[in-house]
Amino acid sequence: EQAGMAAAWQGDAAAAAGTETATLASIATDEGGRVGDGVSALSDYGSALETAVAEVTAIRRQADQAEVDARSEAATSGQGLSYDDRQAIYGSIRSQALAPLRMHYRAVIETLDRAASTAADRLTAAVPEYRSGMTPGQLSLAARDAVALRLPSVLRQDGQQRARDLAAQLQPLLEHG
């Protein structure tokens, strides 16, 4: 409606604008749904990120405890052995204790990567006009153009009317030569 008032659509263009107002309502509803989809995608990713941070924090605590336990066990079982032998025992015990924690860490990161990919796909679907690297201004223009493309008869009728008006203005000038 604003575009129609700004362009002072009249005649056939005004009739087409009236007909396509329903299309504009549909676009507005669709865009509102897209915003909701984007919010949902970001919320889901935020939850996945919070879960990953909590799990990584727990893994770090377990790794710190594994380090302490490995030192203690190496000191106890390596009494009377050389420093190098105690270090080898410590390294072996530590490695065994950290192996499942490393696997758990990798699983957490892979889960977070999948959540990020899913969120990115959902966001891209919510804003199909977006291309990587676009500025907010460029995105705004692309979204505006996408909406305008959904109103072809208004634009066509408006262009035809403007052409007739221009021809009418030029006709007297052409006749006087």
Short mmCIF file of C-alpha atoms in Angstrom, two decimals:
data_model
loop_
_atom_site.label_atom_id
_atom_site.label_comp_id
_atom_site.label_asym_id
_atom_site.label_seq_id
_atom_site.Cartn_x
_atom_site.Cartn_y
_atom_site.Cartn_z
CA GLU A 1 0.00 0.00 0.00
CA GLN A 2 2.79 2.42 0.90
CA ALA A 3 4.49 1.79 -2.42
CA GLY A 4 1.20 2.39 -4.23
CA MET A 5 0.59 5.65 -2.40
CA ALA A 6 4.18 6.79 -2.96
CA ALA A 7 3.94 6.02 -6.67
CA ALA A 8 0.40 7.46 -6.89
CA TRP A 9 -0.88 4.39 -8.70
CA GLN A 10 -4.07 5.05 -10.61
CA GLY A 11 -6.38 3.21 -12.97
CA ASP A 12 -5.39 -0.35 -13.80
CA ALA A 13 -2.35 -0.18 -11.53
CA ALA A 14 -4.54 0.84 -8.61
CA ALA A 15 -6.94 -2.03 -9.37
CA ALA A 16 -4.03 -4.46 -9.56
CA ALA A 17 -2.69 -3.08 -6.28
CA GLY A 18 -6.03 -3.71 -4.65
CA THR A 19 -6.07 -7.26 -5.95
CA GLU A 20 -2.52 -7.87 -4.86
CA THR A 21 -3.03 -6.50 -1.36
CA ALA A 22 -3.93 -10.06 -0.45
CA THR A 23 -0.55 -11.09 -1.82
CA LEU A 24 1.08 -8.47 0.39
CA ALA A 25 -0.75 -9.87 3.41
CA SER A 26 0.52 -13.31 2.46
CA ILE A 27 4.06 -11.96 2.13
CA ALA A 28 3.84 -10.29 5.54
CA THR A 29 2.59 -13.52 7.10
CA ASP A 30 5.32 -15.47 5.33
CA GLU A 31 8.02 -13.02 6.47
CA GLY A 32 6.72 -13.19 10.05
CA GLY A 33 6.93 -16.96 9.87
CA ARG A 34 10.48 -16.67 8.57
CA VAL A 35 11.45 -14.51 11.54
CA GLY A 36 9.95 -17.13 13.85
CA ASP A 37 11.87 -19.87 12.05
CA GLY A 38 15.10 -17.88 12.39
CA VAL A 39 14.52 -17.28 16.09
CA SER A 40 13.80 -20.96 16.59
CA ALA A 41 16.99 -21.96 14.72
CA LEU A 42 19.11 -19.59 16.81
CA SER A 43 17.42 -20.76 20.01
CA ASP A 44 18.05 -24.42 19.17
CA TYR A 45 21.70 -23.68 18.37
CA GLY A 46 22.02 -21.66 21.58
CA SER A 47 20.73 -24.63 23.57
CA ALA A 48 23.15 -26.97 21.79
CA LEU A 49 26.00 -24.56 22.52
CA GLU A 50 25.09 -24.33 26.22
CA THR A 51 24.96 -28.12 26.43
CA ALA A 52 28.33 -28.42 24.69
CA VAL A 53 29.94 -25.86 27.01
CA ALA A 54 28.59 -27.71 30.06
CA GLU A 55 29.85 -31.05 28.73
CA VAL A 56 33.29 -29.67 27.84
CA THR A 57 33.55 -28.11 31.31
CA ALA A 58 32.72 -31.49 32.85
CA ILE A 59 35.26 -33.21 30.58
CA ARG A 60 37.94 -30.72 31.67
CA ARG A 61 37.20 -31.39 35.33
CA GLN A 62 37.40 -35.13 34.68
CA ALA A 63 40.68 -34.65 32.80
CA ASP A 64 42.13 -32.64 35.69
CA GLN A 65 41.10 -35.38 38.10
CA ALA A 66 42.54 -38.05 35.78
CA GLU A 67 45.82 -36.15 35.81
CA VAL A 68 45.90 -36.07 39.62
CA ASP A 69 44.89 -39.75 39.86
CA ALA A 70 47.53 -40.78 37.29
CA ARG A 71 50.28 -38.94 39.21
CA SER A 72 49.20 -40.51 42.47
CA GLU A 73 48.97 -44.03 41.04
CA ALA A 74 52.32 -43.68 39.24
CA ALA A 75 53.98 -42.48 42.47
CA THR A 76 52.48 -45.40 44.43
CA SER A 77 53.16 -48.16 41.90
CA GLY A 78 56.53 -46.77 40.85
CA GLN A 79 58.13 -46.54 44.28
CA GLY A 80 61.77 -47.49 44.13
CA LEU A 81 61.90 -47.11 40.32
CA SER A 82 63.90 -44.54 38.41
CA TYR A 83 62.40 -41.20 37.49
CA ASP A 84 62.13 -42.22 33.83
CA ASP A 85 60.27 -45.43 34.74
CA ARG A 86 57.83 -43.52 36.97
CA GLN A 87 57.26 -41.04 34.11
CA ALA A 88 56.54 -43.93 31.73
CA ILE A 89 54.03 -45.42 34.20
CA TYR A 90 52.44 -42.00 34.67
CA GLY A 91 52.22 -41.47 30.89
CA SER A 92 50.59 -44.85 30.36
CA ILE A 93 48.04 -44.42 33.18
CA ARG A 94 47.26 -40.86 32.07
CA SER A 95 46.84 -41.89 28.44
CA GLN A 96 44.42 -44.68 29.40
CA ALA A 97 42.39 -42.33 31.60
CA LEU A 98 42.21 -39.56 28.98
CA ALA A 99 41.34 -41.74 25.95
CA PRO A 100 37.59 -42.00 26.72
CA LEU A 101 37.49 -38.31 27.62
CA ARG A 102 39.00 -37.42 24.23
CA MET A 103 36.41 -39.55 22.48
CA HIS A 104 33.63 -37.89 24.47
CA TYR A 105 35.05 -34.44 23.64
CA ARG A 106 35.12 -35.27 19.90
CA ALA A 107 31.50 -36.50 20.10
CA VAL A 108 30.45 -33.24 21.79
CA ILE A 109 32.17 -31.15 19.11
CA GLU A 110 30.66 -33.24 16.29
CA THR A 111 27.20 -32.83 17.83
CA LEU A 112 27.73 -29.07 18.07
CA ASP A 113 28.96 -28.94 14.45
CA ARG A 114 25.79 -30.75 13.31
CA ALA A 115 23.65 -28.32 15.33
CA ALA A 116 25.49 -25.37 13.74
CA SER A 117 24.98 -26.78 10.26
CA THR A 118 21.29 -27.39 10.92
CA ALA A 119 20.84 -23.87 12.29
CA ALA A 120 22.64 -22.38 9.28
CA ASP A 121 20.43 -24.37 6.90
CA ARG A 122 17.31 -23.24 8.75
CA LEU A 123 18.44 -19.61 8.76
CA THR A 124 19.27 -19.73 5.05
CA ALA A 125 15.84 -21.20 4.36
CA ALA A 126 14.24 -18.45 6.47
CA VAL A 127 16.03 -15.70 4.51
CA PRO A 128 16.61 -17.06 0.99
CA GLU A 129 17.61 -13.61 -0.23
CA TYR A 130 20.75 -13.73 1.93
CA ARG A 131 24.08 -14.56 0.37
CA SER A 132 27.31 -14.86 2.31
CA GLY A 133 28.98 -11.51 2.89
CA MET A 134 25.92 -9.32 2.28
CA THR A 135 25.64 -6.13 4.26
CA PRO A 136 22.32 -5.37 6.00
CA GLY A 137 21.61 -2.73 3.31
CA GLN A 138 22.22 -5.20 0.50
CA LEU A 139 20.00 -7.75 2.22
CA SER A 140 17.25 -5.15 2.63
CA LEU A 141 17.37 -4.31 -1.09
CA ALA A 142 17.36 -7.99 -2.07
CA ALA A 143 14.36 -8.68 0.17
CA ARG A 144 12.54 -5.62 -1.21
CA ASP A 145 13.21 -6.76 -4.78
CA ALA A 146 11.98 -10.27 -3.95
CA VAL A 147 8.71 -8.80 -2.66
CA ALA A 148 8.40 -6.56 -5.74
CA LEU A 149 8.80 -9.60 -7.99
CA ARG A 150 5.73 -11.09 -6.31
CA LEU A 151 3.68 -8.06 -7.43
CA PRO A 152 4.21 -8.22 -11.21
CA SER A 153 0.86 -6.88 -12.36
CA VAL A 154 1.14 -3.80 -10.15
CA LEU A 155 4.59 -3.02 -11.52
CA ARG A 156 3.56 -3.73 -15.12
CA GLN A 157 0.38 -1.66 -14.90
CA ASP A 158 2.21 1.18 -13.16
CA GLY A 159 4.88 1.23 -15.87
CA GLN A 160 2.27 1.25 -18.64
CA GLN A 161 0.38 4.11 -17.01
CA ARG A 162 3.53 6.14 -16.52
CA ALA A 163 4.45 5.57 -20.18
CA ARG A 164 1.00 6.80 -21.31
CA ASP A 165 1.29 9.85 -19.05
CA LEU A 166 4.73 10.69 -20.42
CA ALA A 167 3.53 10.26 -23.99
CA ALA A 168 0.60 12.58 -23.28
CA GLN A 169 2.99 15.20 -21.88
CA LEU A 170 5.30 14.95 -24.88
CA GLN A 171 2.57 14.94 -27.55
CA PRO A 172 1.95 18.73 -27.51
CA LEU A 173 5.69 19.37 -27.69
CA LEU A 174 6.06 17.03 -30.65
CA GLU A 175 3.15 18.64 -32.51
CA HIS A 176 4.65 22.12 -32.18
CA GLY A 177 7.97 20.77 -33.40
#
